[in-house]
PDB file of C-alpha atoms in Angstrom:
ATOM      1  CA  MET A   1     198.651  77.988 124.128  1.00 74.00           C
ATOM      2  CA  TYR A   2     196.029  79.124 126.494  1.00 83.00           C
ATOM      3  CA  ALA A   3     195.635  77.758 129.972  1.00 85.00           C
ATOM      4  CA  LEU A   4     192.410  75.858 130.562  1.00 83.00           C
ATOM      5  CA  ASP A   5     190.597  76.856 133.726  1.00 78.00           C
ATOM      6  CA  LEU A   6     188.200  74.125 134.985  1.00 77.00           C
ATOM      7  CA  ASP A   7     186.205  74.677 138.157  1.00 73.00           C
ATOM      8  CA  PHE A   8     184.205  71.627 139.255  1.00 75.00           C
ATOM      9  CA  ARG A   9     183.055  73.290 142.481  1.00 75.00           C
ATOM     10  CA  ARG A  10     180.568  75.685 140.973  1.00 67.00           C
ATOM     11  CA  PRO A  11     178.412  77.498 143.485  1.00 66.00           C
ATOM     12  CA  ASP A  12     174.900  76.001 143.901  1.00 65.00           C
ATOM     13  CA  HIS A  13     172.232  78.454 142.775  1.00 65.00           C
ATOM     14  CA  GLY A  14     169.345  76.180 143.965  1.00 64.00           C
ATOM     15  CA  THR A  15     167.045  73.900 142.039  1.00 65.00           C
ATOM     16  CA  SER A  16     164.992  75.358 139.273  1.00 77.00           C
ATOM     17  CA  TRP A  17     161.247  75.429 139.682  1.00 83.00           C
ATOM     18  CA  ILE A  18     160.692  74.247 136.135  1.00 87.00           C
ATOM     19  CA  GLY A  19     162.649  71.044 136.712  1.00 83.00           C
ATOM     20  CA  ALA A  20     160.742  70.279 139.922  1.00 85.00           C
ATOM     21  CA  ALA A  21     157.399  70.927 138.198  1.00 91.00           C
ATOM     22  CA  LEU A  22     158.295  68.581 135.312  1.00 92.00           C
ATOM     23  CA  LEU A  23     159.354  65.870 137.779  1.00 92.00           C
ATOM     24  CA  ALA A  24     156.077  66.203 139.667  1.00 94.00           C
ATOM     25  CA  ALA A  25     154.068  66.061 136.420  1.00 96.00           C
ATOM     26  CA  ALA A  26     155.940  62.920 135.316  1.00 96.00           C
ATOM     27  CA  LEU A  27     155.261  61.211 138.674  1.00 96.00           C
ATOM     28  CA  ILE A  28     151.558  62.084 138.514  1.00 96.00           C
ATOM     29  CA  GLY A  29     151.351  60.737 134.942  1.00 95.00           C
ATOM     30  CA  ALA A  30     153.100  57.519 135.925  1.00 96.00           C
ATOM     31  CA  LEU A  31     150.725  56.983 138.863  1.00 96.00           C
ATOM     32  CA  ALA A  32     147.698  57.641 136.637  1.00 96.00           C
ATOM     33  CA  SER A  33     148.960  55.187 134.014  1.00 96.00           C
ATOM     34  CA  GLY A  34     149.606  52.545 136.687  1.00 95.00           C
ATOM     35  CA  GLY A  35     146.099  52.972 138.079  1.00 95.00           C
ATOM     36  CA  GLN A  36     144.575  52.657 134.616  1.00 96.00           C
ATOM     37  CA  TYR A  37     146.658  49.524 133.968  1.00 95.00           C
ATOM     38  CA  MET A  38     145.415  47.927 137.190  1.00 95.00           C
ATOM     39  CA  LYS A  39     141.777  48.686 136.295  1.00 95.00           C
ATOM     40  CA  LEU A  40     142.190  47.117 132.853  1.00 94.00           C
ATOM     41  CA  ALA A  41     143.955  44.059 134.277  1.00 94.00           C
ATOM     42  CA  ASP A  42     141.077  43.520 136.731  1.00 94.00           C
ATOM     43  CA  ARG A  43     138.533  43.924 133.922  1.00 94.00           C
ATOM     44  CA  ILE A  44     140.362  41.385 131.713  1.00 93.00           C
ATOM     45  CA  ALA A  45     140.496  38.902 134.586  1.00 93.00           C
ATOM     46  CA  ALA A  46     136.747  39.319 135.202  1.00 93.00           C
ATOM     47  CA  GLU A  47     135.928  38.860 131.495  1.00 92.00           C
ATOM     48  CA  THR A  48     138.130  35.741 131.284  1.00 91.00           C
ATOM     49  CA  ALA A  49     136.390  34.259 134.312  1.00 91.00           C
ATOM     50  CA  GLY A  50     133.028  35.023 132.690  1.00 90.00           C
ATOM     51  CA  ILE A  51     134.078  33.259 129.497  1.00 90.00           C
ATOM     52  CA  HIS A  52     135.186  30.194 131.465  1.00 90.00           C
ATOM     53  CA  ASP A  53     131.903  30.157 133.366  1.00 88.00           C
ATOM     54  CA  ALA A  54     129.903  30.458 130.145  1.00 88.00           C
ATOM     55  CA  ALA A  55     131.879  27.633 128.537  1.00 87.00           C
ATOM     56  CA  LYS A  56     131.322  25.432 131.572  1.00 87.00           C
ATOM     57  CA  ALA A  57     127.577  26.184 131.525  1.00 85.00           C
ATOM     58  CA  THR A  58     127.406  25.414 127.792  1.00 84.00           C
ATOM     59  CA  ARG A  59     129.156  22.075 128.292  1.00 81.00           C
ATOM     60  CA  LYS A  60     126.750  21.250 131.101  1.00 77.00           C
ATOM     61  CA  LYS A  61     123.708  22.179 128.959  1.00 72.00           C
ATOM     62  CA  THR A  62     125.014  20.077 126.068  1.00 66.00           C
ATOM     63  CA  HIS A  63     125.516  17.093 128.352  1.00 63.00           C
ATOM     64  CA  THR A  64     122.059  17.380 129.899  1.00 63.00           C
ATOM     65  CA  ALA A  65     120.471  17.967 126.466  1.00 58.00           C
ATOM     66  CA  ALA A  66     122.179  14.853 125.115  1.00 57.00           C
ATOM     67  CA  SER A  67     121.023  12.779 128.083  1.00 60.00           C
ATOM     68  CA  ASN A  68     117.439  14.095 127.757  1.00 65.00           C
ATOM     69  CA  ALA A  69     117.312  13.649 123.958  1.00 67.00           C
ATOM     70  CA  ASP A  70     115.109  11.167 122.141  1.00 78.00           C
ATOM     71  CA  PRO A  71     116.728   7.693 122.010  1.00 81.00           C
ATOM     72  CA  GLN A  72     115.863   7.331 118.315  1.00 85.00           C
ATOM     73  CA  THR A  73     117.542  10.646 117.522  1.00 84.00           C
ATOM     74  CA  LEU A  74     120.623   9.615 119.485  1.00 80.00           C
ATOM     75  CA  ALA A  75     120.710   6.272 117.688  1.00 84.00           C
ATOM     76  CA  ALA A  76     120.513   8.007 114.299  1.00 87.00           C
ATOM     77  CA  GLU A  77     123.276  10.447 115.250  1.00 86.00           C
ATOM     78  CA  LEU A  78     125.431   7.596 116.537  1.00 85.00           C
ATOM     79  CA  LYS A  79     124.896   5.631 113.314  1.00 85.00           C
ATOM     80  CA  SER A  80     125.836   8.688 111.252  1.00 85.00           C
ATOM     81  CA  ALA A  81     128.947   9.292 113.354  1.00 86.00           C
ATOM     82  CA  ASN A  82     129.989   5.636 112.958  1.00 82.00           C
ATOM     83  CA  GLU A  83     129.572   5.838 109.162  1.00 79.00           C
ATOM     84  CA  ILE A  84     131.764   8.927 109.058  1.00 80.00           C
ATOM     85  CA  LEU A  85     134.350   7.209 111.239  1.00 79.00           C
ATOM     86  CA  ILE A  86     134.385   4.175 108.943  1.00 73.00           C
ATOM     87  CA  ARG A  87     134.866   6.395 105.879  1.00 72.00           C
ATOM     88  CA  LEU A  88     137.715   8.270 107.539  1.00 75.00           C
ATOM     89  CA  THR A  89     139.538   5.124 108.604  1.00 73.00           C
ATOM     90  CA  LEU A  90     139.307   3.339 105.249  1.00 71.00           C
ATOM     91  CA  PRO A  91     142.657   2.589 103.575  1.00 72.00           C
ATOM     92  CA  TRP A  92     142.201   5.095 100.769  1.00 74.00           C
ATOM     93  CA  GLY A  93     145.907   5.116  99.999  1.00 78.00           C
ATOM     94  CA  GLU A  94     145.909   1.395  99.236  1.00 78.00           C
ATOM     95  CA  LEU A  95     142.893   1.742  96.948  1.00 77.00           C
ATOM     96  CA  PHE A  96     144.453   4.617  95.004  1.00 78.00           C
ATOM     97  CA  ALA A  97     147.778   2.809  94.790  1.00 78.00           C
ATOM     98  CA  SER A  98     146.038  -0.312  93.439  1.00 77.00           C
ATOM     99  CA  ALA A  99     144.102   1.627  90.827  1.00 78.00           C
ATOM    100  CA  GLU A 100     146.848   4.018  89.740  1.00 78.00           C
ATOM    101  CA  SER A 101     150.011   1.922  89.766  1.00 77.00           C
ATOM    102  CA  ALA A 102     149.247  -0.275  86.758  1.00 70.00           C
ATOM    103  CA  GLY A 103     152.261   1.106  84.960  1.00 66.00           C
ATOM    104  CA  THR A 104     150.543   1.122  81.575  1.00 75.00           C
ATOM    105  CA  PRO A 105     150.933   4.424  79.726  1.00 81.00           C
ATOM    106  CA  ASP A 106     147.997   3.463  77.461  1.00 87.00           C
ATOM    107  CA  VAL A 107     145.454   3.816  80.310  1.00 89.00           C
ATOM    108  CA  ALA A 108     144.417   7.100  81.909  1.00 88.00           C
ATOM    109  CA  LEU A 109     142.145   7.124  84.940  1.00 89.00           C
ATOM    110  CA  LEU A 110     139.322   9.657  84.918  1.00 89.00           C
ATOM    111  CA  ALA A 111     137.476   8.936  88.180  1.00 89.00           C
ATOM    112  CA  ILE A 112     137.356   6.629  91.173  1.00 86.00           C
ATOM    113  CA  GLU A 113     134.004   6.399  92.933  1.00 87.00           C
ATOM    114  CA  SER A 114     133.434   4.433  96.093  1.00 82.00           C
ATOM    115  CA  GLU A 115     130.314   3.063  97.719  1.00 81.00           C
ATOM    116  CA  THR A 116     131.761   2.328 101.137  1.00 70.00           C
ATOM    117  CA  ASP A 117     128.564   0.871 102.564  1.00 70.00           C
ATOM    118  CA  LYS A 118     128.475  -1.728  99.749  1.00 76.00           C
ATOM    119  CA  ARG A 119     132.284  -2.004  99.573  1.00 80.00           C
ATOM    120  CA  ARG A 120     132.193  -1.363  95.829  1.00 87.00           C
ATOM    121  CA  VAL A 121     134.527   0.727  93.685  1.00 88.00           C
ATOM    122  CA  LYS A 122     133.834   2.142  90.245  1.00 92.00           C
ATOM    123  CA  ILE A 123     136.897   3.120  88.211  1.00 90.00           C
ATOM    124  CA  SER A 124     136.400   5.167  85.042  1.00 92.00           C
ATOM    125  CA  GLY A 125     139.152   5.626  82.518  1.00 91.00           C
ATOM    126  CA  GLU A 126     140.268   5.945  78.958  1.00 92.00           C
ATOM    127  CA  ALA A 127     142.613   3.670  77.022  1.00 91.00           C
ATOM    128  CA  LYS A 128     144.195   3.677  73.584  1.00 90.00           C
ATOM    129  CA  ASN A 129     142.630   0.345  72.669  1.00 89.00           C
ATOM    130  CA  LEU A 130     140.623  -2.562  74.023  1.00 89.00           C
ATOM    131  CA  GLU A 131     143.742  -4.667  74.622  1.00 90.00           C
ATOM    132  CA  SER A 132     145.081  -2.034  77.046  1.00 90.00           C
ATOM    133  CA  ILE A 133     141.813  -2.214  78.971  1.00 90.00           C
ATOM    134  CA  LEU A 134     142.077  -6.001  79.237  1.00 90.00           C
ATOM    135  CA  ASP A 135     145.676  -5.685  80.485  1.00 90.00           C
ATOM    136  CA  TYR A 136     144.492  -3.173  83.088  1.00 89.00           C
ATOM    137  CA  LEU A 137     141.700  -5.551  84.175  1.00 91.00           C
ATOM    138  CA  ARG A 138     144.211  -8.386  84.617  1.00 90.00           C
ATOM    139  CA  TYR A 139     146.369  -6.069  86.695  1.00 90.00           C
ATOM    140  CA  LEU A 140     143.459  -5.031  88.923  1.00 88.00           C
ATOM    141  CA  LYS A 141     142.453  -8.671  89.441  1.00 89.00           C
ATOM    142  CA  SER A 142     145.959  -9.385  90.746  1.00 88.00           C
ATOM    143  CA  ARG A 143     145.748  -6.661  93.407  1.00 86.00           C
ATOM    144  CA  PRO A 144     145.020  -7.890  96.962  1.00 84.00           C
ATOM    145  CA  THR A 145     142.784  -4.916  97.782  1.00 83.00           C
ATOM    146  CA  LEU A 146     140.323  -5.632  94.955  1.00 85.00           C
ATOM    147  CA  ALA A 147     138.141  -8.653  94.180  1.00 88.00           C
ATOM    148  CA  ASP A 148     135.353  -9.495  91.728  1.00 91.00           C
ATOM    149  CA  VAL A 149     136.811  -7.108  89.123  1.00 90.00           C
ATOM    150  CA  TYR A 150     134.813  -6.844  85.898  1.00 90.00           C
ATOM    151  CA  LEU A 151     134.384  -4.493  82.949  1.00 92.00           C
ATOM    152  CA  GLN A 152     130.992  -2.812  83.291  1.00 92.00           C
ATOM    153  CA  SER A 153     131.049  -0.890  80.024  1.00 92.00           C
ATOM    154  CA  HIS A 154     133.276   0.392  77.269  1.00 90.00           C
ATOM    155  CA  ASP A 155     132.698   2.864  74.458  1.00 91.00           C
ATOM    156  CA  LEU A 156     134.815   3.752  71.435  1.00 88.00           C
ATOM    157  CA  GLN A 157     135.131   7.539  71.110  1.00 85.00           C
ATOM    158  CA  LYS A 158     134.749   7.926  67.340  1.00 86.00           C
ATOM    159  CA  GLN A 159     134.581  11.727  67.392  1.00 87.00           C
ATOM    160  CA  ASP A 160     138.180  11.871  68.739  1.00 84.00           C
ATOM    161  CA  THR A 161     140.947  11.576  66.145  1.00 82.00           C
ATOM    162  CA  GLN A 162     142.857   8.987  68.204  1.00 83.00           C
ATOM    163  CA  GLN A 163     139.623   7.059  68.931  1.00 84.00           C
ATOM    164  CA  PRO A 164     140.286   6.138  72.560  1.00 90.00           C
ATOM    165  CA  VAL A 165     138.079   3.679  74.429  1.00 92.00           C
ATOM    166  CA  ARG A 166     136.306   4.921  77.558  1.00 93.00           C
ATOM    167  CA  PHE A 167     135.594   2.259  80.113  1.00 94.00           C
ATOM    168  CA  VAL A 168     134.070   1.654  83.538  1.00 95.00           C
ATOM    169  CA  VAL A 169     135.378  -1.098  85.814  1.00 93.00           C
ATOM    170  CA  ASN A 170     133.549  -2.298  88.925  1.00 93.00           C
ATOM    171  CA  ALA A 171     135.259  -4.127  91.761  1.00 90.00           C
ATOM    172  CA  GLU A 172     134.734  -5.178  95.337  1.00 89.00           C
ATOM    173  CA  TRP A 173     136.943  -3.344  97.808  1.00 80.00           C
ATOM    174  CA  LYS A 174     138.530  -5.756 100.257  1.00 78.00           C
ATOM    175  CA  LEU A 175     138.942  -4.075 103.599  1.00 66.00           C
ATOM    176  CA  ARG A 176     141.693  -5.470 105.789  1.00 61.00           C
ATOM    177  CA  LYS A 177     140.840  -5.710 109.456  1.00 53.00           C
TER     178      LYS A 177
END
C-alpha cells in the first residue's frame, strides 16, 4: 500500500484574471437585466392604468349617451329587454316535462313551438294510430301547466309502410306566478 499525502494548505498563487473578468461580466449582465425588467414593469403599469382610464371613459360615455337618448328609443329597448327577460324566466322545464312525459310509446314528439307573448304552445308529433293521439290529448289536458288543449290537425301518412298519423296539438301555457 502506498501512503496518501494530502496537503490542504496549498500555497496561494493569486486569483486568476479570467475568473475575475467572468464575475464582472455576470454582474454587468445581471444589472442590465434588472434595469430592463424595471422599464418593462413601469410600461406595463402605465398601459394598465391607460386601459382602466379608457374603460372608465367608455362607461361614462355610455351613461351620458343613454341619458341623452330619445325617450321612444329607450322605451323600445326597455320593452325588448323585458320580453327577453320574460322568455328567459319562463318555466321551460315544466313545459317540456308536461309534453314529453306521457309515457306512451306509440307517440313520438317532433317539435314544440311556443308563442310566449300569446302564451300558446304548438306540439307536433307522430303516433301509430288515432287512438294513441286521443290518449295523448287526454294526458295533456290533465297536466296543470296546460289548458285549452285541442287537436288542430292530423294526417295519415299513407306513403309510409306503418302508416303513422302526424298531428298538431295547440294548448294554452299556464304560467305560474
